[in-house]
Amino acid sequence: MLGRGLKRKLSDYEENMAGLSSAFDSSRNLPYSLKRQLVLNMCLTKLQTYKMVVEPNLHRSVLIANTVRQIQEEMRQESSQQPVNVCPIENSLLMVSDDDMSSAISSILKDLDFMEDISPPTSLVPAGDDEPKSPESTCLKLEDDRQDLKGAECVFGSFEISNSTSYLKDLAIDDIFEDIDTSMYDSDFCVPPLMTPRPPSSATEETLKTFPSCNSSSANNIPICRTDLSELDHIMEILVGS
Amino acid sequence: MAGVAGGGGGGGGGNDFQWCFSQVKGAIDEDVAEADIISTVEFNYSGDLLATGDKGGRVVIFQREQENKSRPHSRGEYNVYSTFQSHEPEFDYLKSLEIEEKINKIRWLPQQNAAHFLLSTNDKTIKLWKISERDKRAEGYNLKDEDGRLRDPFRITALRVPILKPMDLMVEASPRRIFANAHTYHINSISVNSDHETYLSADDLRINLWHLEITDRSFNIVDIKPANMEELTEVITAAEFHPHHCNVFVYSSSKGTIRLCDMRSSALCDRHSKFFEEPEDPSSRSFFSEIISSISDVKFSHSGRYMMTRDYLSVKVWDLNMENRPVETYQVHEYLRSKLCSLYENDCIFDKFECCWNGSDSAIMTGSYNNFFRLFDRNTRRDITLEASRESSKPRAILKPRKVCTGGKRKKDEISVDSLDFNKKILHTAWHPTDNIIAVAATNNLYIFQDKIN
């Protein structure tokens, strides 16, 4: 039910957008602020759509993010010059706060980094170079990367898992935690970026709900799982024993 | 020298000649299979071979037939020479990502022996393919029968020398090198160096230098990835080696700039030797200014003195000695400037058009929408718009110039901007290295046009 309603809302929205964009192109009477708001909404919608795709297009994301930043900057300058001049029409459209925009851009770009650049490029850095950007001077095979990831950074690990929504649906929560070196969860340093305060988008909310244990208190949940397993073993022993 | 080429009819390419339809390859079906969409077109150094790559990871090579005196009109037709599957779809289990098999670029190597070599790449892996002919086979082996069955060595009483006998021509393609695991982001360009030993591959943030013989190592020569990805504002969109100076290459960016780098100055070419950027025209500023300034292709002229860049609405020719502005600017479809919002909404504004030079660098060609493509003559400043369509596909039919009506009354044979089909885009075109033969990829069809000298 909810899904159907959501879909209808989206396609209506798309139709409205198409109508609005041709209005933007053809009409000369649209006030500048309205045009700007329209473009901003389109940008944010696109960025939102990209968030839900497994591998967003980096080129497009950067171009759209730059456009948003540019509009943001313009609006900021305007508001600092004229603090009291808000067009009533603007309020009824999707008004997005500065923080939302910045965080949307940041999260898109961060996602692209985590999703893509986990295995560093194979490259030789010769001696005497100014700033070696790739500290790896030996060939890295993909298998080595897997081992490194599992052991090392839980921040990367948890963020990657919670971001890839299709991955989530296929696995049970316990299966994911089996792979992770749980000793890392004892560290205070380990706080996934998801918990940074910002208005959550629908996609983010969904992932947060699916993983109630994917936060800094997860260390407490692991022992509970372990207790469950040992209890199960105990029960099995009794059953088999008798 | 600076100038803008406006509209106008007339022939493109100089010397008052006209373009004629020659051939079209591909299915006629209205229903286009996604895998058949052509994603790259490239002539080899002699122009005798024409390679295409498609979204399904296949490479098809056409060969020009030798001119036949008895049939002077079928001047050098291109026929299928070899077809092979270059790349397969892959799944990266670590990141849960599918790697597309689409061929992004094909680049030929200069021919050094009887075999032909080309580099083909998808988003992540570059492959060196050897295409060789076999028109003879050996007969009369000692150790095996004609069927290939091994003969019992004890039964052999006499030895003979195998003789070579002619057979039907067989063209074989075999992968000789696979250059993998060097690109985190999507590869957009490959370019063979003039030293014929090395080549570069570029993705969104990095450029790597390879030796053709060595597959397990590459040398990172450009890295624009910021320490903090949130600071990323620019990506690499195309890169190419200079045709004569093996230490020089250029790369273009999403901000409409081109950097020329000299590999002799430092190992990591993060500091450019030259920086090409045209100052923005404040009168044409819009919300989409940056997006349409993103360069989709960069090509050196054959002479090596100029380079050409393609952004969304125009083609610019730069003199390598002048960094502050291009020497020539050609408007491809300026009528789209008033439609940018709609084009942004349907993502067409992100379409990456390529451009190419003719052999003598006197003309340039690039694609547009509605299966239109544009040719500009740099000397006469005349330009022409032609269409790749089945309707004008009669043998040796002269192509009629097309015109887009921008406003006011639409003349006969003109097409209005709103009637343009934005799904029919010509992104990939190629010009024969010496002759006036052009190859134009229209979705899943390859059109070949030739000149008809009056």
XYZ file of C-alpha atoms in Angstrom:
696
model
C 0.000 0.000 0.000
C 2.638 2.436 1.062
C 4.804 1.409 -1.853
C 2.096 2.089 -4.373
C 1.351 5.471 -2.923
C 5.005 6.375 -3.016
C 5.359 5.350 -6.635
C 2.382 7.371 -7.715
C 3.753 10.362 -5.922
C 7.097 9.999 -7.695
C 5.663 9.738 -11.195
C 3.408 12.713 -10.530
C 6.461 14.560 -9.365
C 8.352 13.584 -12.511
C 5.531 14.819 -14.681
C 5.444 18.073 -12.790
C 9.167 18.424 -13.223
C 8.956 17.877 -16.972
C 6.220 20.492 -17.196
C 8.150 22.902 -15.031
C 11.397 22.511 -16.943
C 9.724 23.297 -20.246
C 8.039 26.246 -18.532
C 11.495 27.338 -17.385
C 12.789 27.164 -20.947
C 9.889 28.804 -22.716
C 8.699 31.434 -20.279
C 10.518 34.702 -19.850
C 8.220 35.859 -17.093
C 9.217 33.363 -14.449
C 10.939 35.249 -11.657
C 14.620 34.483 -11.281
C 14.239 33.183 -7.729
C 11.601 30.721 -8.866
C 13.795 29.473 -11.697
C 16.635 29.070 -9.287
C 14.510 27.121 -6.854
C 13.314 24.854 -9.642
C 16.856 24.067 -10.727
C 17.855 23.453 -7.130
C 14.999 21.017 -6.633
C 15.917 19.164 -9.787
C 19.533 18.900 -8.648
C 18.611 17.551 -5.245
C 16.162 15.079 -6.739
C 18.874 13.776 -9.025
C 21.377 13.500 -6.193
C 18.781 11.655 -4.148
C 18.185 9.219 -7.012
C 21.914 8.636 -7.333
C 22.148 7.776 -3.642
C 19.891 4.807 -4.227
C 21.937 3.438 -7.103
C 24.765 1.082 -6.208
C 27.348 2.901 -8.306
C 26.472 6.547 -8.969
C 28.102 8.287 -11.916
C 30.959 10.341 -10.460
C 31.115 12.833 -13.336
C 27.431 13.689 -13.137
C 27.416 13.787 -9.356
C 30.248 16.282 -9.296
C 28.618 18.521 -11.902
C 25.293 18.516 -10.075
C 26.957 19.079 -6.707
C 28.811 22.075 -8.126
C 25.559 23.501 -9.452
C 23.950 23.122 -6.044
C 26.919 24.779 -4.342
C 26.782 27.636 -6.815
C 23.079 28.233 -6.174
C 23.614 27.861 -2.458
C 26.329 30.491 -2.535
C 24.168 32.847 -4.526
C 21.255 32.448 -2.124
C 23.539 32.941 0.835
C 24.887 36.161 -0.603
C 21.415 37.395 -1.373
C 20.055 36.607 2.060
C 22.974 38.398 3.676
C 22.215 41.482 1.613
C 18.420 41.424 1.919
C 17.386 39.612 5.060
C 13.660 40.321 4.753
C 12.433 39.518 1.295
C 11.003 36.068 1.013
C 8.784 35.261 -1.922
C 5.681 33.424 -0.693
C 5.786 31.032 -3.641
C 9.206 29.800 -2.606
C 7.878 28.650 0.733
C 5.320 26.373 -0.811
C 7.883 24.632 -2.986
C 10.288 22.120 -1.562
C 12.436 24.368 0.569
C 15.627 22.653 1.559
C 17.919 24.020 4.186
C 21.587 24.778 3.656
C 22.553 21.954 5.966
C 20.504 19.473 4.008
C 22.175 20.475 0.777
C 25.688 20.377 2.152
C 25.129 17.036 3.764
C 23.508 15.672 0.614
C 26.544 16.641 -1.432
C 28.983 15.417 1.192
C 27.282 12.102 1.550
C 27.133 11.510 -2.195
C 30.807 12.206 -2.620
C 31.770 10.211 0.446
C 29.699 7.307 -0.791
C 31.536 7.368 -4.075
C 34.836 7.239 -2.266
C 33.921 4.315 -0.033
C 32.133 2.369 -2.699
C 34.787 2.750 -5.332
C 38.233 3.431 -3.971
C 38.621 0.540 -1.543
C 41.209 -1.250 -3.659
C 43.898 1.280 -4.436
C 45.311 1.422 -7.966
C 48.315 -0.724 -8.764
C 51.125 1.720 -9.346
C 54.842 2.195 -8.985
C 56.049 5.286 -7.200
C 59.648 5.958 -8.162
C 62.229 7.166 -5.669
C 62.753 10.892 -5.508
C 59.169 11.794 -6.242
C 57.783 14.907 -4.494
C 54.649 13.580 -2.907
C 54.004 9.911 -3.362
C 50.272 9.672 -3.326
C 50.134 5.892 -3.537
C 52.157 4.467 -0.668
C 51.809 0.963 -2.065
C 54.846 0.191 -4.094
C 54.074 -3.432 -4.722
C 51.403 -4.995 -6.825
C 48.164 -5.439 -4.931
C 45.933 -8.268 -5.935
C 42.232 -8.127 -5.174
C 42.460 -11.076 -2.754
C 44.915 -9.212 -0.534
C 42.516 -6.291 -0.349
C 39.755 -8.522 0.939
C 41.901 -9.794 3.769
C 43.063 -6.311 4.681
C 39.526 -4.966 4.786
C 38.180 -7.691 7.052
C 40.806 -7.173 9.650
C 41.333 -3.475 9.630
C 38.850 -0.670 9.425
C 35.455 -1.342 10.939
C 34.365 2.185 10.033
C 34.747 1.443 6.341
C 33.263 -2.012 6.798
C 30.112 -1.000 8.558
C 29.549 2.046 6.377
C 29.922 0.043 3.206
C 27.528 -2.643 4.348
C 24.854 -0.254 5.515
C 25.079 1.746 2.327
C 24.602 -1.089 -0.097
C 20.885 -1.695 0.331
C 20.641 -4.697 -1.978
C 23.385 -6.416 -0.025
C 21.372 -5.920 3.158
C 18.245 -7.634 2.026
C 20.029 -10.813 1.040
C 21.784 -11.497 4.303
C 20.708 -12.002 7.876
C 22.207 -9.656 10.437
C 24.149 -12.448 12.148
C 25.864 -13.495 8.924
C 27.330 -10.031 8.432
C 28.758 -9.856 11.931
C 30.391 -13.244 11.604
C 32.985 -11.781 9.264
C 33.852 -8.722 11.267
C 36.596 -8.805 13.843
C 34.448 -7.937 16.809
C 37.338 -6.787 18.992
C 37.257 -3.553 17.029
C 33.804 -2.742 18.338
C 35.237 -2.220 21.794
C 37.053 0.880 20.640
C 35.469 4.297 21.243
C 36.816 5.497 17.924
C 34.464 3.260 16.032
C 31.450 5.489 15.255
C 29.938 5.007 11.819
C 29.367 8.259 9.880
C 25.667 7.443 9.611
C 25.140 8.720 13.110
C 26.243 12.293 12.319
C 23.287 14.592 13.034
C 21.415 15.489 9.909
C 17.856 15.124 8.689
C 17.751 11.600 7.369
C 16.544 10.980 3.859
C 14.069 8.188 3.294
C 16.825 5.878 2.108
C 18.936 6.513 5.156
C 16.001 6.037 7.496
C 15.311 2.700 5.927
C 18.847 1.477 6.439
C 18.910 2.730 10.006
C 15.756 0.800 10.774
C 17.040 -2.379 9.207
C 20.182 -2.257 11.301
C 19.339 -1.187 14.797
C 22.563 -2.821 15.912
C 24.734 -0.979 13.434
C 25.743 1.804 15.797
C 28.248 2.454 18.535
C 26.356 0.317 21.026
C 26.710 -2.728 18.815
C 29.428 -3.968 21.124
C 26.706 -4.725 23.630
C 24.662 -6.720 21.173
C 27.432 -9.095 20.161
C 27.755 -10.737 23.575
C 23.973 -11.226 23.495
C 24.291 -13.097 20.223
C 27.056 -15.189 21.671
C 24.915 -16.043 24.687
C 22.117 -17.112 22.395
C 24.416 -19.454 20.513
C 25.866 -21.016 23.632
C 22.387 -21.527 25.027
C 21.399 -23.233 21.797
C 24.429 -25.504 22.059
C 23.492 -26.306 25.590
C 19.969 -27.218 24.590
C 21.237 -29.349 21.721
C 23.540 -31.219 24.061
C 20.662 -31.989 26.372
C 18.472 -33.185 23.523
C 21.158 -35.311 21.956
C 22.333 -36.566 25.334
C 18.924 -37.903 26.281
C 42.306 33.885 -36.785
C 39.652 33.757 -34.099
C 36.137 33.559 -35.354
C 32.784 31.904 -35.100
C 31.374 29.816 -37.896
C 27.666 30.445 -38.176
C 25.010 28.763 -40.261
C 24.977 28.384 -43.985
C 24.723 25.665 -46.574
C 27.298 24.500 -49.002
C 29.657 21.599 -48.964
C 31.889 20.839 -46.030
C 35.462 19.809 -46.452
C 36.490 22.202 -49.165
C 36.847 21.981 -52.920
C 33.156 22.078 -53.590
C 32.429 18.431 -53.129
C 29.410 16.657 -51.768
C 28.918 13.756 -49.440
C 27.247 10.591 -50.670
C 25.840 7.625 -48.910
C 28.084 4.593 -49.253
C 27.051 1.866 -46.830
C 25.115 1.156 -43.673
C 25.834 -1.717 -41.292
C 23.536 -3.061 -38.644
C 19.961 -4.196 -38.130
C 17.076 -2.330 -39.681
C 14.731 -3.210 -36.812
C 13.025 -0.345 -35.043
C 13.509 -2.320 -31.846
C 17.100 -1.768 -30.908
C 18.810 -4.310 -28.676
C 20.817 -2.502 -26.000
C 23.858 -4.688 -26.625
C 24.001 -3.610 -30.270
C 24.398 0.085 -29.518
C 27.729 1.196 -30.950
C 29.918 2.826 -28.330
C 33.113 3.582 -30.255
C 34.340 3.884 -33.862
C 37.959 4.073 -35.003
C 39.884 3.839 -38.279
C 43.357 2.336 -38.171
C 46.443 4.255 -39.313
C 46.075 3.305 -42.976
C 42.309 3.564 -43.046
C 41.963 0.086 -44.451
C 40.441 -1.176 -41.248
C 37.498 0.296 -39.362
C 36.717 -0.983 -35.876
C 33.525 -0.575 -33.870
C 32.822 -1.538 -30.279
C 29.378 -1.961 -28.791
C 27.594 -2.092 -25.458
C 27.597 -5.876 -25.558
C 31.401 -5.942 -25.401
C 31.861 -6.996 -29.014
C 34.325 -5.611 -31.525
C 33.551 -5.716 -35.228
C 36.307 -4.866 -37.696
C 35.545 -3.922 -41.280
C 38.131 -4.037 -44.046
C 38.191 -1.887 -47.109
C 38.056 -3.877 -50.307
C 40.764 -3.343 -52.844
C 39.618 -1.144 -55.666
C 38.402 -3.178 -58.557
C 39.006 -1.860 -62.047
C 36.026 -3.730 -63.428
C 33.735 -2.147 -60.878
C 34.968 1.410 -60.485
C 31.839 2.563 -58.690
C 32.149 0.220 -55.739
C 35.159 2.145 -54.649
C 36.614 0.618 -51.559
C 33.635 -0.815 -49.724
C 34.013 -1.887 -46.137
C 33.093 -5.480 -45.347
C 33.245 -7.471 -42.152
C 36.753 -8.702 -41.520
C 36.588 -9.974 -37.966
C 34.122 -10.127 -35.071
C 35.026 -11.067 -31.539
C 33.880 -10.725 -27.975
C 36.364 -8.398 -26.357
C 34.921 -7.937 -22.885
C 32.424 -9.894 -20.827
C 30.266 -8.542 -18.024
C 31.971 -9.023 -14.687
C 30.844 -8.894 -11.113
C 33.021 -7.342 -8.476
C 32.098 -9.367 -5.406
C 33.990 -7.155 -3.033
C 31.981 -4.051 -3.810
C 28.844 -5.774 -5.027
C 29.103 -3.986 -8.347
C 28.549 -5.102 -11.872
C 31.256 -4.109 -14.335
C 29.757 -3.309 -17.713
C 31.163 -4.999 -20.772
C 30.546 -1.919 -22.894
C 33.578 -0.982 -24.998
C 34.399 2.618 -24.157
C 37.289 3.118 -26.552
C 39.285 1.322 -29.230
C 42.700 2.529 -30.321
C 44.779 0.911 -33.043
C 48.490 0.372 -32.800
C 50.624 1.262 -35.829
C 51.163 -1.790 -37.943
C 54.580 -3.351 -37.585
C 54.104 -6.731 -39.215
C 51.427 -8.737 -40.969
C 49.202 -8.801 -37.917
C 47.067 -5.930 -36.634
C 46.929 -4.864 -33.011
C 44.359 -2.813 -31.179
C 43.615 -1.798 -27.611
C 40.038 -2.024 -26.418
C 38.780 -0.999 -23.008
C 35.675 -1.145 -20.862
C 35.274 0.702 -17.554
C 38.015 -1.218 -15.776
C 40.155 -3.407 -18.035
C 42.199 -2.725 -21.163
C 42.994 -5.543 -23.555
C 45.511 -5.805 -26.375
C 44.107 -7.841 -29.243
C 46.054 -9.368 -32.104
C 44.183 -9.829 -35.341
C 45.964 -12.088 -37.760
C 45.177 -13.780 -41.020
C 45.651 -17.347 -41.844
C 45.356 -18.314 -45.488
C 47.674 -21.290 -45.616
C 47.839 -24.485 -43.718
C 50.461 -27.134 -43.464
C 49.756 -30.575 -44.816
C 51.757 -33.732 -44.548
C 52.717 -33.839 -40.908
C 54.683 -36.833 -39.771
C 53.254 -37.310 -36.312
C 49.597 -36.745 -37.024
C 47.006 -37.580 -39.658
C 45.144 -35.079 -41.788
C 42.295 -35.338 -39.230
C 44.668 -34.488 -36.454
C 44.815 -37.932 -34.947
C 48.204 -38.893 -33.666
C 50.006 -41.496 -35.641
C 51.682 -44.392 -33.982
C 55.382 -43.526 -34.088
C 56.335 -47.128 -34.694
C 54.308 -47.213 -37.887
C 56.213 -44.365 -39.452
C 58.677 -45.662 -41.957
C 59.520 -42.524 -43.877
C 59.780 -38.839 -43.116
C 58.380 -36.075 -45.224
C 58.500 -32.300 -45.159
C 55.062 -30.714 -44.627
C 53.929 -28.474 -47.474
C 51.941 -25.265 -47.182
C 48.656 -25.310 -49.023
C 46.256 -22.417 -49.496
C 43.015 -22.377 -47.512
C 40.045 -20.071 -47.126
C 41.048 -16.905 -45.384
C 40.555 -17.119 -41.662
C 40.901 -14.067 -39.466
C 41.698 -14.785 -35.870
C 41.562 -12.424 -32.937
C 43.428 -13.360 -29.800
C 43.963 -11.407 -26.596
C 47.681 -10.883 -26.127
C 47.714 -8.733 -23.003
C 45.200 -7.923 -20.323
C 45.821 -4.747 -18.326
C 43.619 -4.987 -15.264
C 43.179 -3.801 -11.698
C 44.680 -0.376 -12.196
C 41.582 1.781 -12.263
C 39.246 2.402 -9.380
C 37.042 4.741 -11.378
C 35.650 4.369 -14.867
C 38.119 4.484 -17.759
C 37.112 7.169 -20.249
C 40.195 7.324 -22.540
C 43.138 5.372 -23.835
C 45.849 6.806 -26.050
C 48.807 5.134 -27.729
C 52.071 7.048 -27.477
C 54.114 8.029 -30.520
C 56.926 5.862 -29.196
C 54.664 2.862 -29.957
C 55.760 1.253 -26.733
C 53.615 2.927 -24.132
C 50.057 4.109 -23.773
C 47.970 5.970 -21.222
C 44.603 5.139 -19.705
C 42.511 7.746 -17.914
C 39.615 7.432 -15.502
C 37.648 10.116 -13.640
C 40.458 10.944 -11.240
C 43.666 9.298 -12.411
C 45.805 8.713 -15.457
C 48.089 5.696 -15.723
C 51.001 5.035 -18.055
C 51.523 1.504 -19.315
C 54.152 -0.333 -21.276
C 52.523 -2.528 -23.891
C 54.628 -5.508 -22.845
C 53.996 -5.229 -19.112
C 50.610 -6.002 -17.619
C 51.256 -6.291 -13.914
C 52.405 -2.739 -13.363
C 51.328 0.720 -14.417
C 52.721 4.109 -13.541
C 50.389 6.718 -12.114
C 51.127 10.045 -13.823
C 48.122 12.145 -12.851
C 46.064 11.956 -9.685
C 43.492 14.632 -8.964
C 41.718 12.832 -6.182
C 41.510 15.138 -3.151
C 42.380 13.817 0.298
C 38.804 14.466 1.285
C 36.315 13.404 -1.362
C 33.906 16.080 -0.189
C 36.270 18.603 -1.737
C 35.995 17.048 -5.169
C 34.801 19.577 -7.708
C 36.424 18.446 -10.935
C 36.946 15.171 -12.812
C 39.048 14.106 -15.781
C 36.933 13.658 -18.883
C 39.419 12.787 -21.659
C 43.147 12.412 -22.266
C 45.421 12.028 -25.277
C 49.101 11.794 -26.120
C 50.656 14.317 -28.481
C 51.026 12.737 -31.941
C 54.749 13.507 -32.205
C 56.175 14.414 -28.800
C 56.168 11.247 -26.732
C 56.589 13.134 -23.461
C 53.533 15.379 -23.915
C 49.894 14.627 -23.232
C 46.758 16.610 -22.468
C 43.743 15.962 -20.312
C 40.433 17.776 -20.200
C 38.179 18.351 -17.219
C 34.545 18.726 -16.300
C 35.174 22.435 -15.716
C 36.029 23.086 -19.346
C 39.775 23.312 -18.874
C 42.621 21.483 -20.581
C 45.978 20.776 -19.007
C 49.053 19.953 -21.056
C 51.645 17.941 -19.175
C 55.257 17.140 -19.870
C 56.419 13.842 -18.415
C 60.005 15.023 -18.418
C 59.369 17.693 -15.807
C 58.282 15.357 -13.015
C 57.211 11.792 -12.483
C 53.804 12.690 -11.120
C 52.375 15.238 -13.518
C 50.182 17.031 -11.030
C 51.541 20.370 -12.139
C 50.670 21.170 -15.692
C 53.011 22.821 -18.178
C 50.136 24.644 -19.855
C 46.623 25.434 -18.753
C 43.986 26.184 -21.383
C 40.807 27.942 -20.344
C 38.544 30.396 -22.055
C 37.202 33.119 -19.770
C 33.470 32.810 -19.323
C 31.186 35.095 -21.262
C 29.138 36.788 -18.525
C 26.254 37.510 -20.892
C 25.585 33.836 -21.516
C 25.818 32.764 -17.897
C 23.096 30.406 -16.647
C 22.577 27.791 -13.958
C 23.826 25.239 -16.443
C 26.963 27.078 -17.534
C 29.316 24.753 -15.754
C 27.579 21.593 -16.894
C 27.663 22.605 -20.552
C 31.290 23.654 -20.304
C 32.340 20.136 -19.372
C 34.596 18.844 -22.142
C 33.518 15.501 -23.544
C 36.378 14.919 -25.989
C 39.853 16.264 -26.781
C 41.784 15.473 -29.965
C 45.123 16.682 -31.240
C 45.325 17.685 -34.882
C 47.436 15.411 -37.072
C 50.023 18.166 -37.305
C 50.289 18.331 -33.541
C 50.013 22.086 -33.588
C 46.374 22.332 -32.579
C 43.938 20.496 -30.404
C 40.163 20.398 -30.528
C 37.742 20.155 -27.610
C 34.021 19.358 -27.608
C 31.708 20.683 -24.968
C 27.924 20.404 -24.982
C 27.140 23.171 -27.451
C 30.359 23.851 -29.317
C 33.670 22.658 -30.721
C 36.777 24.727 -30.041
C 40.133 24.641 -31.777
C 43.089 25.641 -29.630
C 46.577 26.645 -30.686
C 48.959 24.919 -28.285
C 50.882 28.159 -28.012
C 47.905 30.156 -26.797
C 46.374 29.240 -23.480
C 43.939 32.019 -22.784
C 41.381 31.328 -25.488
C 40.677 29.071 -28.464
C 41.569 30.238 -31.962
C 38.306 28.981 -33.431
C 34.876 28.214 -31.996
C 32.155 26.395 -33.897
C 28.560 26.277 -32.687
C 27.176 22.793 -33.093
C 23.562 23.322 -32.017
C 23.253 26.730 -30.418
C 19.455 26.441 -30.655
C 19.620 24.089 -27.673
C 20.789 26.868 -25.372
C 17.214 27.906 -24.712
C 16.247 24.314 -23.903
C 18.881 23.576 -21.308
C 16.498 23.048 -18.425
C 14.545 20.369 -20.286
C 17.775 18.778 -21.452
C 19.004 18.765 -17.879
C 15.787 17.200 -16.684
C 16.020 14.300 -19.155
C 19.801 13.964 -18.664
C 20.615 14.725 -22.301
C 22.806 17.558 -21.084
C 25.277 14.911 -19.905
C 25.627 13.295 -23.343
C 29.254 12.968 -24.351
C 29.801 13.861 -27.966
C 33.098 13.114 -29.688
C 34.808 15.073 -32.430
C 37.391 14.323 -35.101
C 39.732 15.916 -37.615
C 40.096 15.049 -41.275
C 43.473 13.897 -42.530
C 44.719 17.330 -43.527
C 43.277 19.089 -40.421
C 41.260 21.368 -42.693
C 37.892 20.107 -41.492
C 36.308 18.832 -38.316
C 33.234 16.736 -37.610
C 31.013 16.129 -34.634
C 27.576 14.680 -33.903
C 24.287 16.105 -32.683
C 20.698 14.936 -32.083
C 18.072 13.625 -34.470
C 20.861 11.630 -36.146
C 22.328 14.888 -37.389
C 26.047 15.412 -37.632
C 27.969 18.547 -38.446
C 31.057 19.200 -40.558
C 33.021 22.445 -40.421
C 35.558 23.612 -42.984
C 38.213 25.583 -41.173
C 39.417 27.405 -44.282
C 36.179 28.492 -45.904
C 34.346 28.739 -42.566
C 31.421 26.938 -44.141
C 29.538 24.276 -42.270
C 26.979 21.665 -43.144
C 24.470 19.571 -41.253
C 23.808 16.085 -42.563
C 21.586 13.268 -41.406
C 22.321 9.577 -41.024
C 19.031 7.957 -41.911
C 17.722 4.992 -43.806
C 15.648 7.298 -45.984
C 18.698 8.874 -47.572
C 20.455 5.544 -47.884
C 20.345 4.877 -51.581
C 23.656 3.874 -53.126
C 25.747 6.902 -53.948
C 22.850 9.203 -53.146
C 24.019 12.701 -52.404
C 23.191 13.781 -48.889
C 20.958 16.773 -48.627
C 21.939 19.441 -46.112
C 19.577 19.681 -43.161
C 18.532 22.772 -41.288
C 16.981 23.344 -37.905
C 14.466 26.126 -37.640
C 15.126 28.150 -34.546
C 12.116 30.378 -34.466
C 9.572 32.166 -36.524
C 8.287 30.641 -39.678
C 9.488 27.176 -40.491
C 10.582 26.843 -44.080
C 10.008 23.743 -46.134
C 12.476 20.929 -45.351
C 13.423 22.584 -42.106
C 12.813 20.857 -38.819
C 11.811 22.713 -35.683
C 13.755 22.343 -32.461
C 10.797 20.800 -30.680
C 10.523 18.049 -33.305
C 14.082 16.853 -32.810
C 14.425 13.302 -31.593
C 16.779 13.439 -28.632
C 17.011 9.667 -28.474
C 18.745 9.597 -31.837
C 22.120 10.927 -30.872
C 25.336 10.713 -32.837
C 28.057 10.530 -30.237
C 30.750 8.669 -32.184
C 32.188 9.591 -35.566
C 35.463 8.854 -37.330
C 37.240 10.284 -40.355
C 39.522 8.234 -42.614
C 43.173 9.267 -42.066
C 43.772 10.306 -45.663
C 40.607 10.058 -47.775
C 37.231 11.714 -47.534
C 35.447 8.769 -45.989
C 33.545 9.183 -42.756
C 32.011 6.638 -40.406
C 29.048 7.742 -38.297
C 27.534 5.614 -35.533
C 23.792 6.128 -35.174
C 22.711 4.021 -32.203
C 23.044 0.485 -33.573
C 23.808 1.361 -37.170
C 27.116 2.325 -38.723
C 26.874 4.659 -41.697
C 29.742 5.162 -44.123
C 29.741 8.202 -46.357
C 32.188 9.105 -49.107
C 32.801 12.161 -51.191
C 31.753 12.556 -54.757
C 34.131 14.826 -56.511
C 32.457 16.911 -59.143
